[in-house]
mmCIF file of C-alpha atoms in Angstrom:
data_model
loop_
_atom_site.group_PDB
_atom_site.id
_atom_site.type_symbol
_atom_site.label_atom_id
_atom_site.label_comp_id
_atom_site.label_asym_id
_atom_site.label_seq_id
_atom_site.Cartn_x
_atom_site.Cartn_y
_atom_site.Cartn_z
ATOM 1 C CA MET B 21 0.000 0.000 0.000
ATOM 2 C CA ILE B 22 1.539 3.269 -1.138
ATOM 3 C CA ASP B 23 0.106 6.130 0.904
ATOM 4 C CA GLY B 24 1.644 9.437 1.945
ATOM 5 C CA VAL B 25 3.417 7.947 4.962
ATOM 6 C CA PHE B 26 4.899 5.241 2.716
ATOM 7 C CA VAL B 27 6.156 7.967 0.361
ATOM 8 C CA HIS B 28 7.655 9.851 3.330
ATOM 9 C CA TYR B 29 9.903 6.910 4.155
ATOM 10 C CA LEU B 30 10.596 6.057 0.512
ATOM 11 C CA VAL B 31 11.935 9.576 -0.053
ATOM 12 C CA ASN B 32 14.108 9.236 3.047
ATOM 13 C CA GLU B 33 15.494 5.969 1.672
ATOM 14 C CA LEU B 34 16.318 7.509 -1.702
ATOM 15 C CA LYS B 35 18.176 10.338 0.017
ATOM 16 C CA GLU B 36 20.077 7.917 2.258
ATOM 17 C CA ASN B 37 21.325 6.122 -0.853
ATOM 18 C CA ASN B 38 23.270 9.211 -1.916
ATOM 19 C CA LEU B 39 21.276 9.998 -5.046
ATOM 20 C CA ILE B 40 21.483 13.746 -4.505
ATOM 21 C CA GLY B 41 24.320 15.273 -6.461
ATOM 22 C CA LYS B 42 24.541 12.341 -8.861
ATOM 23 C CA ARG B 43 24.511 12.736 -12.623
ATOM 24 C CA ILE B 44 21.911 10.936 -14.719
ATOM 25 C CA ASN B 45 24.064 9.089 -17.224
ATOM 26 C CA ARG B 46 21.283 7.345 -19.082
ATOM 27 C CA PHE B 47 17.542 7.482 -19.603
ATOM 28 C CA GLY B 48 16.061 4.072 -20.386
ATOM 29 C CA SER B 49 12.547 3.491 -21.721
ATOM 30 C CA ILE B 50 10.775 0.231 -20.856
ATOM 31 C CA LYS B 51 7.270 1.103 -22.034
ATOM 32 C CA GLU B 52 4.985 4.119 -22.082
ATOM 33 C CA THR B 53 4.367 4.142 -18.321
ATOM 34 C CA ASP B 54 7.766 2.821 -17.198
ATOM 35 C CA PHE B 55 11.324 4.115 -17.462
ATOM 36 C CA PHE B 56 14.595 4.011 -15.551
ATOM 37 C CA LEU B 57 17.523 6.294 -14.838
ATOM 38 C CA THR B 58 21.099 5.055 -14.561
ATOM 39 C CA LEU B 59 23.120 7.348 -12.299
ATOM 40 C CA SER B 60 26.812 8.160 -12.091
ATOM 41 C CA ASN B 61 27.190 5.995 -8.949
ATOM 42 C CA LYS B 62 25.829 2.986 -10.947
ATOM 43 C CA SER B 63 22.467 3.110 -9.155
ATOM 44 C CA LYS B 64 19.351 2.500 -11.230
ATOM 45 C CA LEU B 65 16.099 4.220 -10.364
ATOM 46 C CA LEU B 66 12.933 2.674 -11.793
ATOM 47 C CA PHE B 67 9.735 4.691 -12.299
ATOM 48 C CA SER B 68 6.333 3.165 -13.009
ATOM 49 C CA ILE B 69 3.011 4.974 -13.108
ATOM 50 C CA ASN B 70 1.153 1.963 -14.454
ATOM 51 C CA SER B 71 -1.836 1.485 -12.147
ATOM 52 C CA ASN B 72 -0.925 -2.196 -11.672
ATOM 53 C CA THR B 73 2.780 -1.696 -10.887
ATOM 54 C CA GLN B 74 2.948 1.903 -9.688
ATOM 55 C CA ASN B 75 6.086 2.691 -7.708
ATOM 56 C CA ILE B 76 9.519 4.283 -7.637
ATOM 57 C CA ARG B 77 12.419 2.162 -6.448
ATOM 58 C CA LEU B 78 16.104 1.477 -6.667
ATOM 59 C CA THR B 79 16.472 -1.655 -8.753
ATOM 60 C CA ASN B 80 19.063 -4.351 -9.364
ATOM 61 C CA LEU B 81 17.275 -5.621 -12.468
ATOM 62 C CA GLU B 82 19.162 -5.662 -15.757
ATOM 63 C CA LEU B 83 16.680 -3.758 -17.893
ATOM 64 C CA ALA B 84 16.858 -3.549 -21.666
ATOM 65 C CA ASN B 85 16.113 -0.232 -23.305
ATOM 66 C CA ASN B 86 13.133 0.113 -25.625
ATOM 67 C CA GLN B 87 14.647 1.682 -28.730
ATOM 68 C CA LYS B 88 11.318 3.083 -29.936
ATOM 69 C CA LEU B 89 10.701 5.911 -27.486
ATOM 70 C CA PRO B 90 7.189 7.221 -26.824
ATOM 71 C CA ASN B 91 6.992 10.979 -27.407
ATOM 72 C CA PHE B 92 6.932 11.841 -23.711
ATOM 73 C CA HIS B 93 10.009 9.695 -23.130
ATOM 74 C CA LYS B 94 11.824 11.564 -25.901
ATOM 75 C CA LEU B 95 11.156 14.751 -23.944
ATOM 76 C CA LEU B 96 12.305 13.208 -20.648
ATOM 77 C CA LYS B 97 15.468 11.870 -22.290
ATOM 78 C CA LYS B 98 16.258 15.310 -23.716
ATOM 79 C CA TYR B 99 15.991 17.027 -20.325
ATOM 80 C CA LEU B 100 17.191 14.269 -17.975
ATOM 81 C CA GLU B 101 20.228 12.687 -19.619
ATOM 82 C CA SER B 102 23.461 14.311 -18.342
ATOM 83 C CA SER B 103 21.492 16.319 -15.776
ATOM 84 C CA ILE B 104 22.192 16.310 -12.014
ATOM 85 C CA ILE B 105 19.764 15.456 -9.198
ATOM 86 C CA LYS B 106 19.864 18.390 -6.760
ATOM 87 C CA ASP B 107 17.154 17.355 -4.304
ATOM 88 C CA ILE B 108 14.368 14.826 -3.693
ATOM 89 C CA TYR B 109 11.401 15.682 -1.492
ATOM 90 C CA GLN B 110 7.733 15.082 -0.852
ATOM 91 C CA HIS B 111 4.904 17.566 -1.176
ATOM 92 C CA GLY B 112 3.412 17.750 2.304
ATOM 93 C CA ASN B 113 2.520 14.181 3.212
ATOM 94 C CA ASP B 114 0.875 13.460 -0.121
ATOM 95 C CA ARG B 115 1.792 10.769 -2.657
ATOM 96 C CA ILE B 116 3.833 13.260 -4.648
ATOM 97 C CA ILE B 117 7.619 13.107 -5.068
ATOM 98 C CA ILE B 118 9.554 16.030 -6.558
ATOM 99 C CA PHE B 119 13.014 15.740 -8.056
ATOM 100 C CA ASP B 120 14.845 19.064 -8.376
ATOM 101 C CA ILE B 121 17.188 18.653 -11.317
ATOM 102 C CA SER B 122 19.884 20.774 -12.965
ATOM 103 C CA SER B 123 19.516 20.234 -16.693
ATOM 104 C CA PHE B 124 21.534 21.853 -19.464
ATOM 105 C CA ASP B 125 20.626 23.055 -22.957
ATOM 106 C CA GLU B 126 22.612 22.439 -26.151
ATOM 107 C CA MET B 127 24.850 25.423 -25.366
ATOM 108 C CA GLY B 128 25.599 24.174 -21.870
ATOM 109 C CA TYR B 129 23.480 26.753 -20.064
ATOM 110 C CA LEU B 130 21.829 25.645 -16.826
ATOM 111 C CA ILE B 131 18.085 24.930 -16.865
ATOM 112 C CA PRO B 132 16.680 24.120 -13.387
ATOM 113 C CA ILE B 133 13.721 21.777 -13.788
ATOM 114 C CA LYS B 134 11.425 19.613 -11.652
ATOM 115 C CA LEU B 135 10.306 16.053 -12.276
ATOM 116 C CA ILE B 136 7.042 15.622 -10.366
ATOM 117 C CA VAL B 137 5.718 12.096 -9.803
ATOM 118 C CA GLU B 138 2.129 11.686 -8.599
ATOM 119 C CA LEU B 139 1.570 8.156 -7.273
ATOM 120 C CA PHE B 140 -2.222 8.364 -7.366
ATOM 121 C CA GLY B 141 -3.059 4.832 -8.554
ATOM 122 C CA ARG B 142 -5.084 4.941 -11.760
ATOM 123 C CA ASN B 143 -4.737 8.738 -11.668
ATOM 124 C CA GLY B 144 -0.933 8.575 -11.457
ATOM 125 C CA ASN B 145 1.033 11.061 -13.521
ATOM 126 C CA ILE B 146 4.507 12.411 -14.247
ATOM 127 C CA ILE B 147 4.935 16.100 -14.981
ATOM 128 C CA LEU B 148 8.063 17.922 -16.106
ATOM 129 C CA THR B 149 8.206 21.609 -15.174
ATOM 130 C CA LEU B 150 10.609 24.509 -15.071
ATOM 131 C CA ASP B 151 11.873 25.576 -11.648
ATOM 132 C CA ASP B 152 8.934 27.993 -11.251
ATOM 133 C CA PHE B 153 6.462 25.123 -11.902
ATOM 134 C CA THR B 154 5.676 26.230 -15.454
ATOM 135 C CA ILE B 155 4.707 22.973 -17.150
ATOM 136 C CA ILE B 156 6.945 21.679 -19.925
ATOM 137 C CA ASP B 157 4.664 18.679 -20.426
ATOM 138 C CA GLY B 158 2.966 15.836 -18.603
ATOM 139 C CA TYR B 159 2.420 12.169 -19.334
ATOM 140 C CA LYS B 160 -1.329 12.654 -18.854
ATOM 141 C CA ARG B 161 -2.710 15.944 -20.084
ATOM 142 C CA GLU B 162 -6.273 14.858 -19.383
ATOM 143 C CA LEU B 163 -6.749 13.621 -15.821
ATOM 144 C CA ASP B 164 -8.895 10.548 -15.202
ATOM 145 C CA ASP B 165 -10.258 12.008 -11.974
ATOM 146 C CA LYS B 166 -13.109 14.296 -13.030
ATOM 147 C CA MET B 167 -13.039 15.917 -9.576
ATOM 148 C CA ASP B 168 -9.487 17.112 -10.270
ATOM 149 C CA ALA B 169 -9.862 20.380 -12.185
ATOM 150 C CA ARG B 170 -6.141 21.010 -12.558
ATOM 151 C CA ILE B 171 -4.809 21.814 -16.034
ATOM 152 C CA ILE B 172 -1.758 19.813 -17.128
ATOM 153 C CA LEU B 173 -0.706 21.538 -20.341
ATOM 154 C CA PRO B 174 2.557 23.093 -21.562
ATOM 155 C CA LYS B 175 3.114 26.700 -20.386
ATOM 156 C CA TYR B 176 0.405 26.435 -17.704
ATOM 157 C CA GLN B 177 1.349 26.681 -14.035
ATOM 158 C CA TYR B 178 1.473 23.347 -12.241
ATOM 159 C CA LYS B 179 -0.778 23.253 -9.176
ATOM 160 C CA PHE B 180 -0.627 20.722 -6.362
ATOM 161 C CA PRO B 181 -3.921 19.030 -5.426
ATOM 162 C CA SER B 182 -5.626 20.892 -2.594
ATOM 163 C CA SER B 183 -5.950 19.322 0.857
ATOM 164 C CA ASN B 184 -7.443 20.405 4.175
ATOM 165 C CA LYS B 185 -5.877 17.532 6.102
ATOM 166 C CA ILE B 186 -3.121 17.723 8.722
ATOM 167 C CA ASN B 187 0.419 16.601 7.939
ATOM 168 C CA PRO B 188 1.120 14.261 10.898
ATOM 169 C CA PHE B 189 4.861 14.955 10.654
ATOM 170 C CA ASN B 190 4.264 18.673 11.304
ATOM 171 C CA ILE B 191 2.526 18.285 14.671
ATOM 172 C CA THR B 192 3.846 17.173 18.057
ATOM 173 C CA ASP B 193 0.584 15.892 19.556
ATOM 174 C CA ARG B 194 0.482 12.184 18.741
ATOM 175 C CA ASN B 195 -3.016 11.919 20.200
ATOM 176 C CA ILE B 196 -4.464 13.646 17.131
ATOM 177 C CA ILE B 197 -5.547 10.633 15.114
ATOM 178 C CA ASN B 198 -8.118 11.924 12.612
ATOM 179 C CA ASN B 199 -8.067 13.999 9.420
ATOM 180 C CA LEU B 200 -4.409 13.135 8.794
ATOM 181 C CA GLU B 201 -2.896 13.698 5.365
ATOM 182 C CA GLY B 202 -1.382 10.688 3.631
ATOM 183 C CA VAL B 203 -2.845 8.090 5.998
ATOM 184 C CA SER B 204 -4.508 5.181 4.203
ATOM 185 C CA LEU B 205 -7.371 3.157 5.670
ATOM 186 C CA LEU B 206 -4.877 0.322 6.157
ATOM 187 C CA LEU B 207 -2.776 2.523 8.443
ATOM 188 C CA GLN B 208 -5.725 4.368 10.006
ATOM 189 C CA ASN B 209 -7.040 1.066 11.345
ATOM 190 C CA GLN B 210 -3.801 0.562 13.292
ATOM 191 C CA ILE B 211 -3.814 4.175 14.518
ATOM 192 C CA ASP B 212 -7.387 3.755 15.784
ATOM 193 C CA ILE B 213 -6.431 0.578 17.666
ATOM 194 C CA ASP B 214 -3.359 2.246 19.223
ATOM 195 C CA ASN B 215 -5.264 5.514 19.823
ATOM 196 C CA ASN B 216 -2.128 7.479 18.889
ATOM 197 C CA THR B 217 0.182 8.027 15.926
ATOM 198 C CA ASN B 218 3.336 6.511 17.446
ATOM 199 C CA ILE B 219 3.541 3.987 14.618
ATOM 200 C CA LEU B 220 4.265 6.796 12.160
ATOM 201 C CA PHE B 221 7.590 7.467 13.847
ATOM 202 C CA LYS B 222 8.932 3.925 13.959
ATOM 203 C CA LYS B 223 12.119 2.943 12.181
ATOM 204 C CA PRO B 224 11.202 1.502 8.751
ATOM 205 C CA ASN B 225 10.788 -2.269 8.740
ATOM 206 C CA PRO B 226 9.454 -3.085 5.253
ATOM 207 C CA VAL B 227 7.181 -6.097 5.225
ATOM 208 C CA ILE B 228 4.927 -8.160 2.980
ATOM 209 C CA ILE B 229 1.962 -9.671 4.837
ATOM 210 C CA SER B 230 0.199 -12.557 3.114
ATOM 211 C CA ASN B 231 -3.189 -13.996 4.021
ATOM 212 C CA ASN B 232 -6.319 -13.997 1.857
ATOM 213 C CA LYS B 233 -4.884 -10.786 0.447
ATOM 214 C CA THR B 234 -1.267 -9.679 0.175
ATOM 215 C CA HIS B 235 -0.233 -6.295 1.596
ATOM 216 C CA PHE B 236 3.106 -4.518 1.563
ATOM 217 C CA TYR B 237 4.036 -1.581 3.737
ATOM 218 C CA TRP B 238 7.029 0.367 5.048
ATOM 219 C CA THR B 239 6.489 -1.049 8.560
ATOM 220 C CA ASP B 240 4.577 -3.856 10.240
ATOM 221 C CA LEU B 241 0.885 -3.435 11.067
ATOM 222 C CA PRO B 242 0.273 -5.804 14.007
ATOM 223 C CA TYR B 243 -3.496 -5.942 13.574
ATOM 224 C CA LEU B 244 -3.160 -7.624 10.169
ATOM 225 C CA GLU B 245 -3.007 -11.403 10.355
ATOM 226 C CA GLY B 246 -0.865 -13.411 7.997
ATOM 227 C CA LYS B 247 2.583 -14.688 7.118
ATOM 228 C CA ARG B 248 5.264 -11.987 7.233
ATOM 229 C CA GLN B 249 8.350 -11.496 5.114
ATOM 230 C CA TYR B 250 10.665 -8.629 6.085
ATOM 231 C CA PHE B 251 13.147 -6.745 3.899
ATOM 232 C CA SER B 252 16.189 -4.574 4.517
ATOM 233 C CA SER B 253 14.849 -1.723 2.381
ATOM 234 C CA ILE B 254 11.632 -0.447 0.827
ATOM 235 C CA SER B 255 13.142 -0.760 -2.654
ATOM 236 C CA LYS B 256 14.019 -4.429 -2.120
ATOM 237 C CA MET B 257 10.519 -5.106 -0.846
ATOM 238 C CA LEU B 258 8.945 -3.401 -3.880
ATOM 239 C CA GLU B 259 11.271 -5.283 -6.221
ATOM 240 C CA TYR B 260 10.280 -8.617 -4.705
ATOM 241 C CA TYR B 261 6.579 -7.775 -4.642
ATOM 242 C CA TYR B 262 6.277 -6.574 -8.230
ATOM 243 C CA ILE B 263 8.520 -9.214 -9.772
ATOM 244 C CA ASN B 264 7.238 -12.200 -7.795
ATOM 245 C CA ILE B 265 3.945 -11.749 -5.953
ATOM 246 C CA LYS B 266 2.151 -9.256 -8.159
ATOM 247 C CA PHE B 267 3.173 -11.174 -11.260
ATOM 248 C CA ASP B 268 2.017 -14.444 -9.736
ATOM 249 C CA GLU B 269 -1.300 -12.976 -8.608
ATOM 250 C CA THR B 270 -2.311 -11.200 -11.798
ATOM 251 C CA LYS B 271 -0.225 -12.465 -14.719
ATOM 252 C CA ASN B 272 -1.429 -9.297 -16.420
ATOM 253 C CA GLN B 273 -0.174 -8.211 -19.820
ATOM 254 C CA ASP B 274 1.710 -5.226 -18.418
ATOM 255 C CA GLN B 275 3.819 -7.450 -16.179
ATOM 256 C CA LEU B 276 4.444 -9.855 -19.043
ATOM 257 C CA PHE B 277 5.502 -6.934 -21.201
ATOM 258 C CA LEU B 278 7.906 -5.734 -18.514
ATOM 259 C CA SER B 279 9.371 -9.196 -17.983
ATOM 260 C CA ASN B 280 10.075 -9.513 -21.693
ATOM 261 C CA TYR B 281 12.344 -6.501 -21.426
ATOM 262 C CA ILE B 282 14.436 -7.926 -18.604
ATOM 263 C CA LYS B 283 17.663 -9.260 -20.076
ATOM 264 C CA LYS B 284 18.108 -12.986 -19.841
ATOM 265 C CA GLU B 285 21.358 -14.425 -18.522
#
């Protein structure tokens, strides 16, 4: 389950892996909704906004590049290759990750840009903007959510989705347990049982919990019954889940397509 709290700890993990300050050596296209970045420290960062496999993670997979780039990927490649990651952060406690990037034009002049990733399930999107949030382009120009009136078009100003909820990481009172931004029902159930938000401040302990339904999360949720498998990082947990469990559960065409692009030994 990717909620705002999950994203909070995923961003922390990406920062702890020394991605900031690294050059993007290569942009690799897997398919229209999936791409990866190879960094100067040999790390690979995989992005997927497919509703079935939506995530961002560090990956150890050997991924083959799709030589026929979708138009949006051509744009990303132009701006991202040879650029430098300057910062990675979350908007509030929402499922939005922003990459501040120093890009360069053909003459070598600096162009500060932002790569904004909205992990909103079927409404997920990736938007490329200038540093002042002027939109260069977005993967989805027409949003699936009819309640979202934002305009995602070149030269328009990017706007974050509005929220009247409380960022739980900005308050000190852990007895406030309602109307919290980025808290999924899965997590809210545990908060209600505990009657506090202490669980939000635990050290990450990524886990996959399997029973009638399989859940993954950045930390254990004791109220959920089932067999547990723990991982040393969120990225490793996501890698295992999407390559093994999700594939086994769905055998959907998107996963088959992705697997066909993984290089065979």
